[in-house]
Coordinates of C-alpha atoms in Angstrom, one line a residue:
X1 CA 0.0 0.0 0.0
X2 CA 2.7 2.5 0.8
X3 CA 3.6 2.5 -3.5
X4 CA 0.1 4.4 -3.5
X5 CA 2.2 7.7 -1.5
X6 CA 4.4 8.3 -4.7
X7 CA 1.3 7.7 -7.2
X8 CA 0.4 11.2 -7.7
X9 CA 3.2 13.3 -6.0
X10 CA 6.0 11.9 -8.5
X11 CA 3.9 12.3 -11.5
X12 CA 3.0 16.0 -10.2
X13 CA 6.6 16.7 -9.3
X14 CA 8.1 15.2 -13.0
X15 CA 5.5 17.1 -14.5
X16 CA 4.0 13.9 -16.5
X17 CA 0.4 14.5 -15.1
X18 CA -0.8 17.2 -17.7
X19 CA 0.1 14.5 -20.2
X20 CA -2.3 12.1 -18.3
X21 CA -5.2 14.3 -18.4
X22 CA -4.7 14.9 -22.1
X23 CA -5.7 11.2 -22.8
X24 CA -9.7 12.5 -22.0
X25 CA -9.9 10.4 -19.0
X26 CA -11.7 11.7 -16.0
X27 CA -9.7 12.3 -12.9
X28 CA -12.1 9.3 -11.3
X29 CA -10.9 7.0 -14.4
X30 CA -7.2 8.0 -13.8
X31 CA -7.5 7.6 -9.9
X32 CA -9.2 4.1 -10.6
X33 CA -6.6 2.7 -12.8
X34 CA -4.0 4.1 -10.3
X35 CA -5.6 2.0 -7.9
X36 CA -6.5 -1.0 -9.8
X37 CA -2.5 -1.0 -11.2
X38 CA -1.3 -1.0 -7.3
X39 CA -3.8 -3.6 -6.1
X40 CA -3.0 -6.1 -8.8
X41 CA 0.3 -6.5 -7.4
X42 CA -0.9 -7.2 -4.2
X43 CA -3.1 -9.8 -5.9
X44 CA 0.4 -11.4 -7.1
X45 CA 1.2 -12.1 -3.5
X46 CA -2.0 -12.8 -2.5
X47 CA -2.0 -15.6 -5.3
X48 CA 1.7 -16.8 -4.4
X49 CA 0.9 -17.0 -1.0
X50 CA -1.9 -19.2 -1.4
X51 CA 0.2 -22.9 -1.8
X52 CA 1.4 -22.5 1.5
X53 CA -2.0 -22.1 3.1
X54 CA -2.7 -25.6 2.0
X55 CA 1.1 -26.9 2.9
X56 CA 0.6 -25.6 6.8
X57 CA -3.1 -27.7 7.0
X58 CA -1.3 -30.7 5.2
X59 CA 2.0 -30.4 7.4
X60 CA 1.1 -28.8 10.4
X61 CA -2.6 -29.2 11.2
X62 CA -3.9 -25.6 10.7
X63 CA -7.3 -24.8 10.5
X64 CA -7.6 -23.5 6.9
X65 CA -10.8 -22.2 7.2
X66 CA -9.3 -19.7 9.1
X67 CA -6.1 -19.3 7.2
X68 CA -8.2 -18.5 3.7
X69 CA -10.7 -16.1 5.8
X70 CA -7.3 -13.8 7.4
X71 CA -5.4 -13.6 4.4
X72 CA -9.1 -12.2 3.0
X73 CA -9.3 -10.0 5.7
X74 CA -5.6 -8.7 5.1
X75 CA -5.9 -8.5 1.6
X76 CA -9.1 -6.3 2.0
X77 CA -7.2 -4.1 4.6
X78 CA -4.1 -3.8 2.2
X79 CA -6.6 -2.4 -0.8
X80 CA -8.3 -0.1 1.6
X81 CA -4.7 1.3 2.6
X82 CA -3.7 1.7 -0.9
X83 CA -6.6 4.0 -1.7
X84 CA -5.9 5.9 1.6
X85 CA -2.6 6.4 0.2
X86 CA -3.3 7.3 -3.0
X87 CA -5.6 10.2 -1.4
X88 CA -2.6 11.1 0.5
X89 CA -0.3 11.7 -2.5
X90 CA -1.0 15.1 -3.1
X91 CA -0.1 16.1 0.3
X92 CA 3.6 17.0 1.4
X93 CA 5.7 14.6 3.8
X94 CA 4.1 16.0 6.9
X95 CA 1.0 15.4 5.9
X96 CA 1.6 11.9 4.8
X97 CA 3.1 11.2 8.0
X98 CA 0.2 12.7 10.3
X99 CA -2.4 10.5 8.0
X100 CA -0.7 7.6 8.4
X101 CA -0.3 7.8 12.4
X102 CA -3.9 8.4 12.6
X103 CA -4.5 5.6 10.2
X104 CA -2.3 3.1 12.5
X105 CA -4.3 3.5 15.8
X106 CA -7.1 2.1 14.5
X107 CA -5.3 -0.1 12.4
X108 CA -3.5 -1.5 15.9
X109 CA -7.6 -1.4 17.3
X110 CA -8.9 -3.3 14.6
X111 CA -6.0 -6.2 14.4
X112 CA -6.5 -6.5 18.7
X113 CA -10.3 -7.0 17.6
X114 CA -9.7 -9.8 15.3
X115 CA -7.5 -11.4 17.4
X116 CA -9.7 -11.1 20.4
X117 CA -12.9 -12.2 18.2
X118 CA -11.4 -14.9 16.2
X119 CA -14.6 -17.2 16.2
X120 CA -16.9 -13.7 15.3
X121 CA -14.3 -13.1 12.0
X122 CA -14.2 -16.6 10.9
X123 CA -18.2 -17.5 11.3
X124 CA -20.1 -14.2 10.3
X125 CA -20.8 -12.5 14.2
X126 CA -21.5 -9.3 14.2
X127 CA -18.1 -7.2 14.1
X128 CA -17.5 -9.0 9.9
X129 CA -20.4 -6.7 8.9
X130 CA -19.3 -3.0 10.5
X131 CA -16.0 -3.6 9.5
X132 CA -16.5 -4.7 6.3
X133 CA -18.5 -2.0 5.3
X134 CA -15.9 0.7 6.6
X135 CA -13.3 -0.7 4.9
X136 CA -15.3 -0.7 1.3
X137 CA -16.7 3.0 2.6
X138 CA -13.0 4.2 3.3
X139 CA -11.9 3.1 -0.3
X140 CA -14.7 4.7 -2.0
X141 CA -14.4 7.7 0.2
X142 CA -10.5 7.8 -0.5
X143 CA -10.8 7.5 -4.6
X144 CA -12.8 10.4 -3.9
X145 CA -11.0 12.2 -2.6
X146 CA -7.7 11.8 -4.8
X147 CA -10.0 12.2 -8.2
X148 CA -11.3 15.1 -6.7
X149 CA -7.4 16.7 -6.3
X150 CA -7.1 16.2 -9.6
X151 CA -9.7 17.4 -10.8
X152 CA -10.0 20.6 -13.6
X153 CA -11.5 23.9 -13.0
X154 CA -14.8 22.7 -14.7
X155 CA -14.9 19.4 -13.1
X156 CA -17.1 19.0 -10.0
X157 CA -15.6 17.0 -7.5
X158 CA -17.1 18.2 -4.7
X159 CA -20.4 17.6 -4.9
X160 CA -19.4 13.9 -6.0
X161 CA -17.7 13.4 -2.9
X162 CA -20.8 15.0 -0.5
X163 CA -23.5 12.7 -2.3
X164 CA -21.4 9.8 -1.8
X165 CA -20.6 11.1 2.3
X166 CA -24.7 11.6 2.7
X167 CA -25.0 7.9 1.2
X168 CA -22.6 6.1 3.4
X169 CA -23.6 8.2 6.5
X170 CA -27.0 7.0 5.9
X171 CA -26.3 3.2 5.4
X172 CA -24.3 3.3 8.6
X173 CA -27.4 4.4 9.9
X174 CA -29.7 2.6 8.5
X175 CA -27.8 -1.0 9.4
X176 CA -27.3 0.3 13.0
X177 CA -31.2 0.5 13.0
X178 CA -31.5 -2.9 11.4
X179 CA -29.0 -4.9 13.5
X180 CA -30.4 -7.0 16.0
X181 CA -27.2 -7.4 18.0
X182 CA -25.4 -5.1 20.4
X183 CA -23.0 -4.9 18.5
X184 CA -25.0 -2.1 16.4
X185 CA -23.5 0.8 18.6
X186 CA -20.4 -0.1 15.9
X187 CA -22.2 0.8 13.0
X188 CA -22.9 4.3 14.6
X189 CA -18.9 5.0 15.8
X190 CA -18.0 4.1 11.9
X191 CA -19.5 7.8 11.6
X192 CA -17.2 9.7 13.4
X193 CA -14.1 8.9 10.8
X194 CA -16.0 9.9 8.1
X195 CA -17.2 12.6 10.0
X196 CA -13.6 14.1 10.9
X197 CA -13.2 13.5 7.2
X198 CA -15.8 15.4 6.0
X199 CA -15.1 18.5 8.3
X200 CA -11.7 18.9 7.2
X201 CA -12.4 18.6 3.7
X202 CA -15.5 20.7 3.1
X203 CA -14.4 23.8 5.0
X204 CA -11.2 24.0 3.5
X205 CA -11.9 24.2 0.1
X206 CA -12.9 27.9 -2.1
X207 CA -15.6 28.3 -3.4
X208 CA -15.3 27.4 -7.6
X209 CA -15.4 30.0 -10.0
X210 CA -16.9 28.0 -12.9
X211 CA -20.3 28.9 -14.2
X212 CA -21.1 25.7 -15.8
X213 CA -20.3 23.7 -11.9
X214 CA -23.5 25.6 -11.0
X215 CA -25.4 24.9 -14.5
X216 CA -26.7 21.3 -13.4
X217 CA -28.3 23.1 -9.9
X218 CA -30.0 26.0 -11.4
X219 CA -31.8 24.2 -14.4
X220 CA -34.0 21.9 -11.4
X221 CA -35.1 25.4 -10.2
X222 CA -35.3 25.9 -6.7
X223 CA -35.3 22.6 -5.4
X224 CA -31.6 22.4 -7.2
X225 CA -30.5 26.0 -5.1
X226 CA -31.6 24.4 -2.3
X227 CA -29.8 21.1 -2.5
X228 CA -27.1 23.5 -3.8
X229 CA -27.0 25.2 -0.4
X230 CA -25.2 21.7 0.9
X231 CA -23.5 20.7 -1.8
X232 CA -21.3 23.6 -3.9
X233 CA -17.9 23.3 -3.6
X234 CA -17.0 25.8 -1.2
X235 CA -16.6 25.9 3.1
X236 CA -20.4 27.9 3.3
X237 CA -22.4 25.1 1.7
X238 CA -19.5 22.9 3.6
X239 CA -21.2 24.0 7.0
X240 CA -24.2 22.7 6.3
X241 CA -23.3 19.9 4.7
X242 CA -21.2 18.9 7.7
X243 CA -24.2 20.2 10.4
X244 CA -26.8 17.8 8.5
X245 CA -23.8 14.7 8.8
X246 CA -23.8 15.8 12.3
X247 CA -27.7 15.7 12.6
X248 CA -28.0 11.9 11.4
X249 CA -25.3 11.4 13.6
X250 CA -26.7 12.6 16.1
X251 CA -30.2 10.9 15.2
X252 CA -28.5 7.8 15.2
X253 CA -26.3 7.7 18.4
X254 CA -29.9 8.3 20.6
X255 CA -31.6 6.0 19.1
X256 CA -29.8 3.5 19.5
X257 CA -29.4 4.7 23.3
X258 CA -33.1 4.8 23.0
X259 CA -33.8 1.1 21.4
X260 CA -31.3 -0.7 24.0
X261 CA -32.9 0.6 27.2
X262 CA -30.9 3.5 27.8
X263 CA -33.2 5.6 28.1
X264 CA -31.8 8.3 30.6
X265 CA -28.7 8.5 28.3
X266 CA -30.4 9.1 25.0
X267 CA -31.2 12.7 25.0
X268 CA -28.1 13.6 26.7
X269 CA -25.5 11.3 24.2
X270 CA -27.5 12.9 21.1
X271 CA -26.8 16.0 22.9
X272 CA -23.1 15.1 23.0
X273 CA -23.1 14.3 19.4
X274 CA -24.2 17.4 18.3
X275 CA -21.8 18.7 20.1
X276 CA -19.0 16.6 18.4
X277 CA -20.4 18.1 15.0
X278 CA -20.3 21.7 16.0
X279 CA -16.8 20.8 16.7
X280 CA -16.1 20.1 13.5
X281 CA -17.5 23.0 12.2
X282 CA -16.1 25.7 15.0
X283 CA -12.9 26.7 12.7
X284 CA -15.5 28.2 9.7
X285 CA -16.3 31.1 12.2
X286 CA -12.0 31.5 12.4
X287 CA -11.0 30.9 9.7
X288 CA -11.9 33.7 7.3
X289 CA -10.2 35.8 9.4
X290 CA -7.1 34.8 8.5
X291 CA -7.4 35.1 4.5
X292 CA -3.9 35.3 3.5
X293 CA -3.2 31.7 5.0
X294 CA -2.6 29.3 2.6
X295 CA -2.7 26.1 3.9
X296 CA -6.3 26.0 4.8
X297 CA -6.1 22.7 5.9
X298 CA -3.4 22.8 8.2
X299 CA -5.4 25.9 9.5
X300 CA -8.3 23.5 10.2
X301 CA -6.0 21.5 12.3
X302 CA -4.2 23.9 14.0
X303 CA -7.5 25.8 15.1
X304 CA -9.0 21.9 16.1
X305 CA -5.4 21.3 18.3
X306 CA -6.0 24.4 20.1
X307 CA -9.2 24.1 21.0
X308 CA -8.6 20.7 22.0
X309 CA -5.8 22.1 24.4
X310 CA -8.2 24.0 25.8
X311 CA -10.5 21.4 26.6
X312 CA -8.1 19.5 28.5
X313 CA -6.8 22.8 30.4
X314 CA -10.7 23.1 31.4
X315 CA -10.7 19.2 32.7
X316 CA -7.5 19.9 34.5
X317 CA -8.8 23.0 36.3
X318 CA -12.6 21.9 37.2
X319 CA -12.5 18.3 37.6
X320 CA -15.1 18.1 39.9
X321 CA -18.6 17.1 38.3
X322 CA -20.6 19.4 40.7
X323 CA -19.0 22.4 39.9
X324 CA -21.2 25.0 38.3
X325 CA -18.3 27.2 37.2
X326 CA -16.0 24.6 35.4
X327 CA -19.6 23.4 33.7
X328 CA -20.4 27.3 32.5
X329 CA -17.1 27.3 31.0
X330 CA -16.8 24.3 29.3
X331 CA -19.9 24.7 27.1
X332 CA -17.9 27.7 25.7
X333 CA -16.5 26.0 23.1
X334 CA -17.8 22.6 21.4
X335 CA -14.8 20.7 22.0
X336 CA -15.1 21.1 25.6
X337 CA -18.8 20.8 25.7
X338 CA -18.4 17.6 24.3
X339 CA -15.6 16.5 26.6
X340 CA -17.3 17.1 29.8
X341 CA -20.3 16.0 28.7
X342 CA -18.4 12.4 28.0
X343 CA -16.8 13.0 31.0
X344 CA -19.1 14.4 33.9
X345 CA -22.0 14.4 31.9
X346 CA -24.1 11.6 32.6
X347 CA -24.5 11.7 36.4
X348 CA -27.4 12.5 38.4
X349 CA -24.8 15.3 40.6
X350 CA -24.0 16.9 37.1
X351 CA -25.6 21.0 36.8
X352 CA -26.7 19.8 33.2
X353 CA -29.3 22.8 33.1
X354 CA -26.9 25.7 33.2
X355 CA -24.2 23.9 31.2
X356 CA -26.9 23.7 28.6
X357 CA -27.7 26.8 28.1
X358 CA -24.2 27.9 27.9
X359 CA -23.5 25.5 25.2
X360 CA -26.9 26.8 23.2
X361 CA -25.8 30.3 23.5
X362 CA -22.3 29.8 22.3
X363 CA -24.2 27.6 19.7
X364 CA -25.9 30.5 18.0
X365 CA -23.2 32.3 18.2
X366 CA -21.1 30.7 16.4
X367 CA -23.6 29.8 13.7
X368 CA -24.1 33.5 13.5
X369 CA -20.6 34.5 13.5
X370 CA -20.3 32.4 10.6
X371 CA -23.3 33.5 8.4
X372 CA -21.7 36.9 8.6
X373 CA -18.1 35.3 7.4
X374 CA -19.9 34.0 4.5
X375 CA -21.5 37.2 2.9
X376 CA -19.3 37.6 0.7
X377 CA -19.3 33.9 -0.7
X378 CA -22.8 34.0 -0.3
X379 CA -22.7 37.0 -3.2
X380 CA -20.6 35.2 -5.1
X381 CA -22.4 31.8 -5.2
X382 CA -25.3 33.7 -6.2
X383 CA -24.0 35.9 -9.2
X384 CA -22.3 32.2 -10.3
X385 CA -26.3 31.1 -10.2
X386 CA -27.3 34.2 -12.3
X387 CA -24.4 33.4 -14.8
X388 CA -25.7 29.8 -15.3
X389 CA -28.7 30.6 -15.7
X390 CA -27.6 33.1 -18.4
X391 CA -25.7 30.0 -20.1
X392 CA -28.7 28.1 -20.1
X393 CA -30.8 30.7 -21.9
X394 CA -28.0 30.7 -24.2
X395 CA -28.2 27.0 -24.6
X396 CA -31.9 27.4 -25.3
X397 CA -32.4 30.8 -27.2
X398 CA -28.7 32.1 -28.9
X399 CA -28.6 35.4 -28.1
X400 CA -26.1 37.9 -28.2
X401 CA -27.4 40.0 -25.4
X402 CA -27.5 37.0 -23.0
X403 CA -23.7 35.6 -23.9
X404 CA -23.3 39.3 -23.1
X405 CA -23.9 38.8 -19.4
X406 CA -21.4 35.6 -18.8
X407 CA -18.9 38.0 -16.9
X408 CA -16.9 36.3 -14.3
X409 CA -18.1 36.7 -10.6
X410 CA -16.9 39.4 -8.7
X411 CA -13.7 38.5 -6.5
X412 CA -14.2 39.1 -2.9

């Protein structure tokens, strides 16, 4: 999987990728072959590998069933690394390094949990299913992702990879809600990597300049604006995109609260988990304050590690559950909302009432603070609209006075 880090970057750096995209393939097609090239040679192991399954049950005894049904298991996780990797190309060294230390914990989590629940892996239980589907979801998500760094000014990448996002969000859901076993909570926690993912992808990106992005919105009239709204490219539709994620996240986690008995827990966990996604969504009201920054998604991250230092300096200084001050506080921010909620939250001793309403409050404004940031992208998304709509009158009825209009959108 690790070939997959080089895929892009040393095609970008010997400039040979203009050459690619000059064949007329799509940057999905050119991602997919990327991917399909890598994973066939981790097929050729797979393959050579497979003799000596059958030598250790002949010569040593081994259960094979097992045998076939881990080196399945590790060939799936080795095709889902490789499209993480390739996602990561485009990024410099740092970032490939911080990816792949996040990627490793749960990596480490998820070998501890087959080895723990060898009997669950090997007949069907319950855990096969949830991790199954996260490990198809992250290679769909990550093929995304890469096609969508590669692809051209006219080519809408974003709104591909926030259809697919509401789709997966909502099978996760929907399984959680259909899974008889325990073992559902599962389904639910796949949510928050895609989530995290989500966040730090939609609010980092500009807002496209492209009329014609906008063209296939504005001809299904106002039902098209509106699903527009959530998903232009750009960090204001990005908000809500992320804010309705966090909703079914939200939905989901007390329910299932809610279906297994917990019933005094469900409000307040939903609660919690709306917290998590106005989180996630905190660094839009920062962000455009800092303009000239570049990196926007290292901004993201910087803004997330502060506030999650803050957090901690909150649990450090109040870390008594009863105390009304340290609970004011804490629903300052999200982030530390969320924490002592997880942390404090569910006991009968906890001031929930006042902690509450500082968390709404802070809410709003935060929400407000960022409808105010977004003026100006707001104008611009909407002279864009007027501009596609101009190019499909053209399409419709040539006329000179309407090509006349197709200026480009003011800058902000």
């Amino acid at each position: 999987p690790l070939r997959g880090l080089m895929a892009i970057s040393e095609e970008t750096k010997g400039g040979t990728i203009d050459l690619v995209q000059l064949t007329h393939l799509s940057s999905v097609f050119i991602v997919l072959h990327k991917w399909l090239a890598l994973i066939s040679q981790t097929m050729l192991l797979v393959i050579a590998m497979m003799p000596y399954l059958v030598l250790r049950y002949f010569f040593g005894g081994d259960d094979v069933w097992f045998n076939v049904l881990a080196l399945g298991w590790l060939t799936l996780i080795s095709i889902s690394l490789t499209a993480v990797c390739i996602a990561t190309s485009p990024a410099g060294m740092v970032g490939r390094l911080v990816v792949l230390g996040i990627i490793g914990f749960p990596g480490y989590i998820m070998a501890s949990e087959f080895v723990e629940n060898r009997d669950n892996f090997t007949s069907g239980g319950p855990p096969v299913l949830s991790v199954a589907y996260v490990l198809l979801a992250s290679i769909v998500i990550a093929l995304t992702l890469a096609s969508k760094q590669l692809s051209a000014p006219g080519e809408n990448g974003s709104t591909r990879f926030r259809v697919i996002a509401i789709f997966l969000m909502a099978g996760a859901g929907i399984a959680s809600l259909i899974d008889p076993a325990n073992d559902s909570l599962a389904w639910t926690m796949w949510m928050i990597p895609l989530l995290v993912v989500a966040g730090l992808e939609s609010l980092s990106e500009p807002t496209k300049q492209h009329p014609g992005i906008y063209v296939p919105f504005v001809r299904r009239g106002l039902l098209g604006r509106l699903a527009g709204r959530v998903l232009y490219p750009g960090w204001t539709s990005g908000v809500w995109f992320v804010l309705m994620l966090g909703l079914m996240f939200a939905e989901g986690t007390s329910y299932w609260h809610y279906a297994h008995g917990y019933l005094s827990q469900a409000s307040r966990m939903g609660t919690t988990a709306a917290q998590f996604a106005m989180a996630l969504v905190f660094p839009a009201a920062i962000m455009p304050l800092m303009p000239s920054f570049k990196h926007r998604h290292w901004l993201y991250v910087g803004i997330q590690v502060v506030c999650f230092l803050i957090a901690i300096g909150l649990m450090a200084a109040f870390n008594e559950r009863t105390n009304v001050t340290g609970a004011v506080l804490a629903g300052l921010l999200p982030m530390s909302a969320m924490f002592w909620e997880l942390s404090h939250g569910y006991h009968d001793s906890y001031p929930w009432s006042p902690h509450v309403t500082m968390t709404v409050c802070s809410d709003m404004a935060i929400l407000a603070l960022i409808i105010v940031h977004s003026r100006h992208e707001r104008r611009r998304i909407r002279a864009l609209e007027a501009q596609a709509s101009a190019l499909l009158n053209a399409h419709t009825t040539p006329d000179s006075s309407a090509a006349a209009t197709l200026t480009p959108a003011p800058e902000s």
